[in-house]
Tab-separated table of C-alpha atoms in Angstrom:
chain	number	residue	atom	x	y	z
G	1	MET	CA	-6.293	-12.275	20.239
G	2	THR	CA	-2.821	-10.970	20.028
G	3	THR	CA	0.551	-12.218	20.742
G	4	SER	CA	3.546	-9.885	21.449
G	5	GLY	CA	7.198	-9.660	20.243
G	6	THR	CA	8.339	-6.257	21.485
G	7	THR	CA	11.803	-6.454	20.298
G	8	ARG	CA	12.524	-3.820	17.708
G	9	LEU	CA	12.864	-4.997	14.061
G	10	ALA	CA	16.338	-3.910	13.215
G	11	SER	CA	17.966	-6.865	13.774
G	12	HIS	CA	15.156	-9.133	11.648
G	13	ALA	CA	15.804	-6.532	8.964
G	14	ARG	CA	19.281	-7.050	8.517
G	15	SER	CA	18.626	-10.826	8.580
G	16	VAL	CA	16.708	-10.521	5.432
G	17	ARG	CA	19.023	-8.654	3.628
G	18	LEU	CA	17.753	-9.502	0.078
G	19	CYS	CA	14.189	-8.448	1.298
G	20	ILE	CA	15.485	-4.803	2.622
G	21	GLY	CA	13.823	-2.358	0.632
G	22	HIS	CA	13.158	-4.649	-2.007
G	23	GLY	CA	11.317	-7.711	-0.406
G	24	VAL	CA	8.227	-6.174	-2.480
G	25	LEU	CA	10.159	-6.620	-5.727
G	26	LEU	CA	11.206	-10.427	-5.860
G	27	VAL	CA	8.496	-11.690	-7.907
G	28	SER	CA	9.177	-8.951	-10.493
G	29	ILE	CA	12.832	-9.922	-10.619
G	30	LEU	CA	12.110	-13.176	-11.091
G	31	ALA	CA	9.454	-12.392	-13.957
G	32	LEU	CA	12.513	-10.805	-15.762
G	33	THR	CA	14.906	-13.483	-14.924
G	34	PHE	CA	12.627	-16.167	-16.299
G	35	GLY	CA	11.283	-14.489	-19.561
G	36	LEU	CA	7.834	-13.911	-18.186
G	37	ALA	CA	5.308	-11.422	-19.699
G	38	GLY	CA	5.039	-8.903	-17.790
G	39	ALA	CA	-10.787	13.274	2.656
G	40	ALA	CA	-14.033	13.736	3.062
G	41	GLY	CA	-16.588	11.137	3.443
G	42	ALA	CA	-17.476	9.124	6.410
G	43	GLY	CA	-17.726	5.468	7.708
G	44	ASP	CA	-20.836	3.850	8.765
G	45	GLY	CA	-20.415	4.295	12.377
G	46	ARG	CA	-19.155	0.665	13.162
G	47	ARG	CA	-16.761	1.688	15.942
G	48	ASP	CA	-16.772	5.582	16.419
G	49	VAL	CA	-13.852	5.095	18.936
G	50	ASP	CA	-13.905	8.350	21.492
G	51	ALA	CA	-10.336	8.608	22.667
G	52	ARG	CA	-11.906	10.087	26.089
G	53	ARG	CA	-13.628	6.478	26.474
G	54	CYS	CA	-11.422	4.073	24.801
G	55	HIS	CA	-8.841	2.028	27.117
G	56	ARG	CA	-6.998	-0.747	25.461
G	57	PRO	CA	-3.380	-0.840	27.006
G	58	LEU	CA	-1.042	-2.603	25.035
G	59	GLU	CA	2.946	-2.530	25.415
G	60	PRO	CA	4.677	-0.689	22.271
G	61	GLY	CA	6.132	-2.852	19.769
G	62	LEU	CA	5.803	-5.816	17.408
G	63	HIS	CA	2.590	-7.964	17.918
G	64	THR	CA	0.598	-10.392	15.923
G	65	VAL	CA	-3.110	-10.201	15.645
G	66	ASP	CA	-5.512	-12.867	14.623
G	67	VAL	CA	-8.021	-12.110	11.752
G	68	LEU	CA	-10.852	-14.961	11.599
G	69	GLN	CA	-12.285	-14.967	8.041
G	70	ASN	CA	-14.712	-17.914	7.297
G	71	GLY	CA	-13.499	-19.701	10.238
G	72	VAL	CA	-9.882	-19.494	9.149
G	73	ASN	CA	-7.202	-17.563	10.856
G	74	ARG	CA	-5.126	-15.026	8.737
G	75	PRO	CA	-2.969	-13.387	11.457
G	76	LEU	CA	-0.899	-10.346	10.649
G	77	GLN	CA	1.584	-8.157	12.252
G	78	ILE	CA	0.972	-4.960	13.972
G	79	TRP	CA	3.629	-2.264	15.106
G	80	VAL	CA	2.277	-0.352	18.189
G	81	PRO	CA	4.274	2.949	18.215
G	82	THR	CA	6.080	4.041	21.153
G	83	GLY	CA	4.130	6.569	23.499
G	84	TYR	CA	1.035	4.565	23.049
G	85	ARG	CA	-1.126	4.652	25.966
G	86	GLY	CA	-4.448	3.111	25.405
G	87	ARG	CA	-6.205	6.146	23.494
G	88	SER	CA	-7.214	5.963	20.110
G	89	VAL	CA	-4.418	6.305	17.371
G	90	PRO	CA	-4.399	6.307	13.405
G	91	LEU	CA	-3.891	3.245	11.457
G	92	LEU	CA	-1.786	2.556	8.246
G	93	PHE	CA	-1.476	-0.590	6.311
G	94	TRP	CA	1.825	-1.371	4.437
G	95	LEU	CA	0.816	-3.738	2.121
G	96	HIS	CA	3.607	-6.272	0.489
G	97	GLY	CA	4.231	-6.897	-3.244
G	98	SER	CA	3.579	-10.238	-5.214
G	99	GLY	CA	5.375	-13.259	-3.777
G	100	THR	CA	6.477	-11.851	-0.507
G	101	THR	CA	4.818	-11.440	2.864
G	102	GLY	CA	3.514	-9.088	5.369
G	103	GLU	CA	6.640	-9.942	7.465
G	104	SER	CA	8.782	-8.753	4.690
G	105	ALA	CA	6.842	-5.736	4.341
G	106	MET	CA	7.100	-4.820	8.170
G	107	ALA	CA	11.090	-5.404	7.643
G	108	THR	CA	11.662	-3.050	4.779
G	109	ALA	CA	14.635	-1.085	5.905
G	110	ASP	CA	16.659	2.032	4.973
G	111	PRO	CA	20.339	1.369	4.017
G	112	ASP	CA	21.521	1.378	7.735
G	113	GLY	CA	19.156	-1.270	8.542
G	114	ARG	CA	16.474	0.586	10.373
G	115	PRO	CA	12.918	-0.350	9.764
G	116	LEU	CA	11.256	2.431	7.661
G	117	PHE	CA	7.708	2.164	8.812
G	118	PRO	CA	8.162	1.257	12.435
G	119	ASP	CA	10.463	4.076	12.951
G	120	ASP	CA	8.137	6.453	11.246
G	121	ALA	CA	5.340	5.266	13.202
G	122	ASP	CA	7.170	5.754	16.621
G	123	GLU	CA	7.884	9.483	15.296
G	124	HIS	CA	4.036	10.271	14.266
G	125	GLY	CA	2.261	8.047	16.702
G	126	TYR	CA	0.547	5.575	14.294
G	127	VAL	CA	-0.009	1.785	14.222
G	128	VAL	CA	1.577	0.127	11.124
G	129	ALA	CA	-0.330	-2.999	9.819
G	130	THR	CA	1.307	-5.868	7.416
G	131	PRO	CA	-1.188	-8.528	6.639
G	132	SER	CA	-0.414	-11.134	3.792
G	133	GLY	CA	-2.403	-11.791	0.925
G	134	ALA	CA	-4.935	-14.510	0.279
G	135	ILE	CA	-3.139	-16.373	-2.687
G	136	PRO	CA	0.010	-18.498	-2.089
G	137	PHE	CA	2.408	-17.521	-4.517
G	138	ASP	CA	5.809	-19.235	-4.790
G	139	PRO	CA	7.572	-17.742	-8.112
G	140	ALA	CA	10.717	-20.055	-7.796
G	141	PRO	CA	12.263	-22.756	-5.936
G	142	GLY	CA	12.819	-21.780	-2.323
G	143	ILE	CA	10.948	-18.497	-2.418
G	144	SER	CA	7.751	-18.394	-0.820
G	145	GLY	CA	5.298	-15.576	-0.296
G	146	PHE	CA	1.811	-14.561	-1.195
G	147	ALA	CA	-0.261	-12.369	-3.896
G	148	TRP	CA	-3.212	-10.297	-3.367
G	149	ASN	CA	-6.815	-11.464	-4.837
G	150	ILE	CA	-7.606	-8.262	-6.789
G	151	PRO	CA	-10.270	-8.293	-9.145
G	152	GLY	CA	-9.320	-8.171	-12.641
G	153	VAL	CA	-5.579	-8.625	-11.837
G	154	PRO	CA	-3.746	-12.006	-12.792
G	155	LEU	CA	-0.793	-13.258	-11.015
G	156	VAL	CA	2.392	-11.409	-12.023
G	157	GLY	CA	3.965	-12.888	-14.962
G	158	THR	CA	0.916	-14.826	-16.048
G	159	GLN	CA	-2.489	-14.681	-17.609
G	160	PHE	CA	-4.163	-16.931	-14.598
G	161	TYR	CA	-6.495	-15.477	-12.459
G	162	PRO	CA	-7.601	-16.538	-9.011
G	163	PRO	CA	-9.861	-19.379	-9.021
G	164	PRO	CA	-13.555	-19.249	-7.704
G	165	GLY	CA	-13.368	-19.765	-3.936
G	166	THR	CA	-10.300	-17.734	-3.191
G	167	PRO	CA	-10.459	-15.513	0.065
G	168	ASP	CA	-11.876	-11.974	-0.710
G	169	ASP	CA	-8.908	-9.806	0.458
G	170	VAL	CA	-11.026	-6.637	0.653
G	171	GLU	CA	-13.171	-8.454	3.183
G	172	TYR	CA	-9.964	-9.696	5.047
G	173	ILE	CA	-8.940	-6.099	5.521
G	174	ASP	CA	-12.311	-4.875	6.545
G	175	LEU	CA	-12.127	-7.645	9.170
G	176	ALA	CA	-8.429	-6.645	10.270
G	177	ILE	CA	-9.763	-3.336	11.109
G	178	ASP	CA	-12.080	-4.796	13.149
G	179	ALA	CA	-9.497	-7.257	14.854
G	180	ILE	CA	-6.872	-4.514	15.120
G	181	GLY	CA	-9.527	-2.244	16.775
G	182	ASP	CA	-10.248	-5.004	19.356
G	183	THR	CA	-6.629	-5.113	20.289
G	184	VAL	CA	-5.721	-1.198	20.236
G	185	CYS	CA	-7.678	2.178	20.447
G	186	LEU	CA	-7.991	3.280	16.637
G	187	ASP	CA	-9.119	6.373	15.523
G	188	GLU	CA	-11.574	5.156	12.780
G	189	ARG	CA	-11.700	8.322	10.916
G	190	ARG	CA	-8.159	7.845	10.466
G	191	ILE	CA	-7.480	4.630	8.636
G	192	TYR	CA	-4.874	4.733	5.571
G	193	ALA	CA	-3.768	2.218	2.999
G	194	SER	CA	-0.389	1.954	1.153
G	195	GLY	CA	1.596	-0.799	-0.465
G	196	ALA	CA	4.334	-1.248	-2.985
G	197	SER	CA	3.964	-2.882	-6.368
G	198	GLY	CA	1.219	-5.526	-6.007
G	199	GLY	CA	0.520	-3.886	-2.287
G	200	GLY	CA	-0.265	-0.708	-4.174
G	201	ARG	CA	-2.663	-2.178	-6.484
G	202	MET	CA	-4.419	-3.806	-3.587
G	203	ALA	CA	-4.443	-0.383	-1.650
G	204	SER	CA	-5.996	1.255	-4.772
G	205	GLN	CA	-8.892	-1.516	-4.741
G	206	LEU	CA	-9.333	-0.369	-1.150
G	207	ALA	CA	-10.261	2.798	-2.218
G	208	CYS	CA	-12.624	1.552	-4.660
G	209	ASP	CA	-14.344	-0.979	-2.611
G	210	LEU	CA	-13.614	-0.031	0.988
G	211	SER	CA	-14.156	3.967	0.896
G	212	ASP	CA	-16.286	3.973	3.925
G	213	ARG	CA	-13.232	2.904	5.875
G	214	ILE	CA	-10.382	3.844	4.261
G	215	ALA	CA	-9.672	7.862	4.492
G	216	ALA	CA	-6.862	8.130	1.858
G	217	ILE	CA	-4.489	5.977	-0.052
G	218	ALA	CA	-0.863	5.970	-0.831
G	219	PRO	CA	0.062	3.372	-3.416
G	220	VAL	CA	3.739	3.215	-4.255
G	221	MET	CA	4.618	2.135	-7.718
G	222	GLY	CA	1.159	0.517	-8.025
G	223	VAL	CA	-1.692	3.220	-8.353
G	224	ARG	CA	-4.686	1.895	-10.312
G	225	ALA	CA	-8.338	2.722	-10.874
G	226	PRO	CA	-9.897	-0.088	-12.936
G	227	ARG	CA	-12.540	-0.246	-15.336
G	228	GLU	CA	-14.601	-3.032	-16.594
G	229	SER	CA	-12.753	-2.638	-19.982
G	230	ASP	CA	-9.515	-3.033	-18.482
G	231	THR	CA	-9.749	-6.686	-18.521
G	232	PRO	CA	-13.410	-7.771	-19.668
G	233	GLY	CA	-14.959	-10.431	-17.699
G	234	PHE	CA	-12.596	-10.058	-14.610
G	235	SER	CA	-12.161	-6.162	-14.019
G	236	VAL	CA	-14.831	-4.348	-11.704
G	237	GLU	CA	-15.470	-0.737	-12.314
G	238	CYS	CA	-13.693	1.543	-9.313
G	239	ASN	CA	-17.063	3.054	-7.731
G	240	PRO	CA	-16.164	4.721	-4.454
G	241	SER	CA	-18.842	5.797	-2.265
G	242	ARG	CA	-16.949	9.224	-1.787
G	243	PRO	CA	-14.232	10.847	-3.368
G	244	VAL	CA	-10.687	9.341	-1.945
G	245	PRO	CA	-7.458	11.145	-1.607
G	246	VAL	CA	-4.492	9.505	-3.366
G	247	VAL	CA	-0.982	10.081	-3.248
G	248	THR	CA	1.340	7.837	-5.393
G	249	ILE	CA	5.086	7.662	-5.689
G	250	HIS	CA	6.297	6.334	-8.930
G	251	GLY	CA	10.125	6.213	-10.471
G	252	LEU	CA	10.279	6.911	-14.068
G	253	LEU	CA	12.774	4.115	-14.473
G	254	ASP	CA	10.640	1.672	-13.260
G	255	PRO	CA	10.924	-1.346	-15.636
G	256	ILE	CA	8.293	-3.481	-14.239
G	257	ASN	CA	4.881	-1.230	-13.244
G	258	VAL	CA	6.449	1.064	-16.158
G	259	PHE	CA	5.191	4.819	-15.622
G	260	ALA	CA	4.295	6.008	-19.490
G	261	ASP	CA	1.119	5.148	-20.848
G	262	ASP	CA	2.763	4.309	-24.427
G	263	ASP	CA	5.464	2.249	-22.899
G	264	PRO	CA	5.649	-1.108	-25.016
G	265	ARG	CA	5.938	-3.205	-22.027
G	266	ILE	CA	2.547	-2.785	-20.977
G	267	VAL	CA	0.641	-5.837	-21.755
G	268	PRO	CA	-2.998	-5.931	-22.367
G	269	GLY	CA	-4.705	-8.460	-19.812
G	270	SER	CA	-1.672	-8.474	-17.526
G	271	SER	CA	-1.203	-7.160	-14.264
G	272	TRP	CA	-0.249	-3.793	-15.409
G	273	THR	CA	-2.489	-2.534	-18.294
G	274	TYR	CA	-1.926	1.175	-18.537
G	275	GLY	CA	0.563	3.796	-17.086
G	276	VAL	CA	0.627	6.279	-14.106
G	277	PRO	CA	-0.716	9.115	-16.201
G	278	GLU	CA	-3.750	7.297	-16.867
G	279	ALA	CA	-4.280	6.057	-13.511
G	280	LEU	CA	-4.273	9.648	-12.414
G	281	ARG	CA	-6.430	10.698	-15.086
G	282	ARG	CA	-8.946	8.275	-13.715
G	283	TRP	CA	-8.655	9.423	-10.294
G	284	THR	CA	-8.850	13.173	-10.945
G	285	GLU	CA	-12.171	12.293	-12.698
G	286	LEU	CA	-13.325	9.979	-9.679
G	287	ASN	CA	-12.563	12.901	-7.486
G	288	GLY	CA	-13.998	15.688	-9.558
G	289	CYS	CA	-10.743	17.735	-9.873
G	290	LEU	CA	-10.826	21.039	-11.741
G	291	ASP	CA	-7.349	21.171	-12.756
G	292	SER	CA	-6.613	19.734	-16.286
G	293	GLU	CA	-3.063	21.039	-15.759
G	294	PRO	CA	-1.573	20.110	-12.238
G	295	MET	CA	0.889	22.092	-10.229
G	296	ARG	CA	4.567	20.971	-10.564
G	297	ARG	CA	7.027	21.666	-7.933
G	298	SER	CA	10.557	20.489	-7.581
G	299	ILE	CA	11.362	19.244	-3.941
G	300	THR	CA	14.761	17.405	-4.396
G	301	GLU	CA	17.063	17.173	-7.168
G	302	HIS	CA	15.459	14.158	-8.696
G	303	VAL	CA	11.791	14.446	-7.299
G	304	ASP	CA	8.875	16.226	-8.308
G	305	LEU	CA	5.677	16.843	-6.669
G	306	ILE	CA	2.845	17.116	-8.962
G	307	ARG	CA	-0.790	18.094	-7.351
G	308	TYR	CA	-4.196	18.364	-9.001
G	309	ARG	CA	-6.309	21.035	-7.214
G	310	GLY	CA	-10.022	21.784	-7.015
G	311	CYS	CA	-11.211	18.083	-5.891
G	312	ARG	CA	-14.534	17.505	-4.582
G	313	GLY	CA	-14.247	17.162	-0.806
G	314	ASN	CA	-10.719	18.241	-0.606
G	315	ALA	CA	-9.804	14.711	-2.111
G	316	ARG	CA	-6.262	15.588	-3.350
G	317	VAL	CA	-4.794	13.546	-5.911
G	318	TRP	CA	-0.824	13.694	-5.599
G	319	LEU	CA	2.245	12.222	-7.534
G	320	TYR	CA	5.784	12.111	-6.205
G	321	GLU	CA	7.656	11.641	-9.624
G	322	VAL	CA	11.071	10.047	-9.212
G	323	ALA	CA	13.328	10.702	-11.975
G	324	ASP	CA	16.031	8.261	-10.969
G	325	GLY	CA	13.738	5.717	-9.191
G	326	GLY	CA	13.063	2.077	-10.561
G	327	HIS	CA	10.910	-0.401	-9.283
G	328	THR	CA	11.928	0.408	-5.998
G	329	VAL	CA	10.907	2.061	-2.275
G	330	PRO	CA	12.713	5.503	-2.419
G	331	GLY	CA	14.808	5.680	1.049
G	332	SER	CA	15.055	1.941	1.416
G	333	ALA	CA	18.268	0.044	0.958
G	334	GLU	CA	19.777	-0.821	-2.561
G	335	ILE	CA	21.121	-3.951	-3.286
G	336	PRO	CA	23.874	-3.075	-6.083
G	337	PHE	CA	23.688	-6.567	-8.004
G	338	LEU	CA	19.594	-6.027	-8.401
G	339	VAL	CA	20.190	-2.644	-10.041
G	340	PRO	CA	20.152	-3.861	-13.626
G	341	LEU	CA	16.750	-5.914	-13.154
G	342	ILE	CA	14.802	-3.452	-11.208
G	343	GLY	CA	16.427	-0.119	-11.536
G	344	PRO	CA	18.000	2.364	-9.119
G	345	THR	CA	16.601	3.444	-5.607
G	346	ASN	CA	16.353	6.956	-4.941
G	347	GLN	CA	17.833	8.393	-1.394
G	348	GLU	CA	16.290	11.674	-1.657
G	349	LEU	CA	12.718	10.583	-0.526
G	350	ASP	CA	11.652	9.581	2.691
G	351	THR	CA	8.903	7.527	1.588
G	352	PRO	CA	7.204	6.818	4.846
G	353	ASP	CA	7.364	10.453	5.857
G	354	ALA	CA	5.953	11.613	2.400
G	355	ILE	CA	3.055	9.040	2.732
G	356	TRP	CA	2.299	10.241	6.282
G	357	SER	CA	2.525	13.987	5.404
G	358	PHE	CA	-0.304	13.439	2.815
G	359	VAL	CA	-2.666	10.785	4.321
G	360	SER	CA	-2.541	12.630	7.944
G	361	LEU	CA	-4.342	15.486	5.931
G	362	HIS	CA	-7.244	13.602	5.532
G	363	ARG	CA	-9.837	11.744	7.776
G	364	LEU	CA	-13.331	10.379	7.330
G	365	ARG	CA	-16.255	12.959	8.143
G	366	PRO	CA	-18.430	11.539	10.601
G	367	GLY	CA	-22.423	11.164	9.661
G	368	ARG	CA	-21.850	11.139	5.856
G	369	PRO	CA	-22.461	7.906	3.868
């Protein structure tokens, strides 16, 4: 079931200025303020949509899709791109950070107030979906949101893990793919997951647990590849059924999900127990990449692209290393008074375009487990 709201998001984005570009960061800001511790492969053929046979017309713009999980409705927003005519299109999940919502993720905007992902979806012809996590998470009075139920990851700034019976968010995303596919025609070989901060951690988990449906991932300031030893008794080993292409975007000045492995702000048992280099080492191992020394290329004054080669099944592993980036989404609006808390926002990199340029290189191969 779907309800429609085709008015463009620019006005909504402007109405949530504190969330623009940084909505995914609110809980991290509060954690600092209050002193808290820190494509190869294939699907299973469930809905092999043929663009010549599928015909699900839907007006371009913003819609709400109902997703039933164990009898409970968990609706999400989708943006249907301009030019959609009822033929199969790719799908990108853009997952919110801890303490915010899918609605604020959809409203992530550039300095002029234009919504980043709907605009990019219109340009490239894909659907954007912004669900909300299972765990109500209100980090401070007057601020309400959600966090993702990720195995081995406590709530940000705490040592508390989701209690037994908390809805399974991997299952939820699996169900969401089906619900969205009942609403618009999806190319199920081209379903991708991205997200910022906690949403990046969730996108990483989808690569581990849902690699039969997710063709590639693009975590922003949140790349993970969990091992059981990370948080003993809670973590589940990342064991994808195939190599999964990964691109990540991360600022060297991030004070929340810090970049370096040896940064003293990394806290054992927290939501961030190792740095980006270690996460990439794990993904290159999972993907069987041959390069011990990746290729580095400067693409702007402050952004380098680092690429590992020789990966099995062409499952590339890339990093956009942002020298002047904090715990922020490059290309989003910067709020000056927050810079001391979360760091600066790079304006040289177009995050949705960088994500789409990578993930669109990859699709699931039919007929392989």
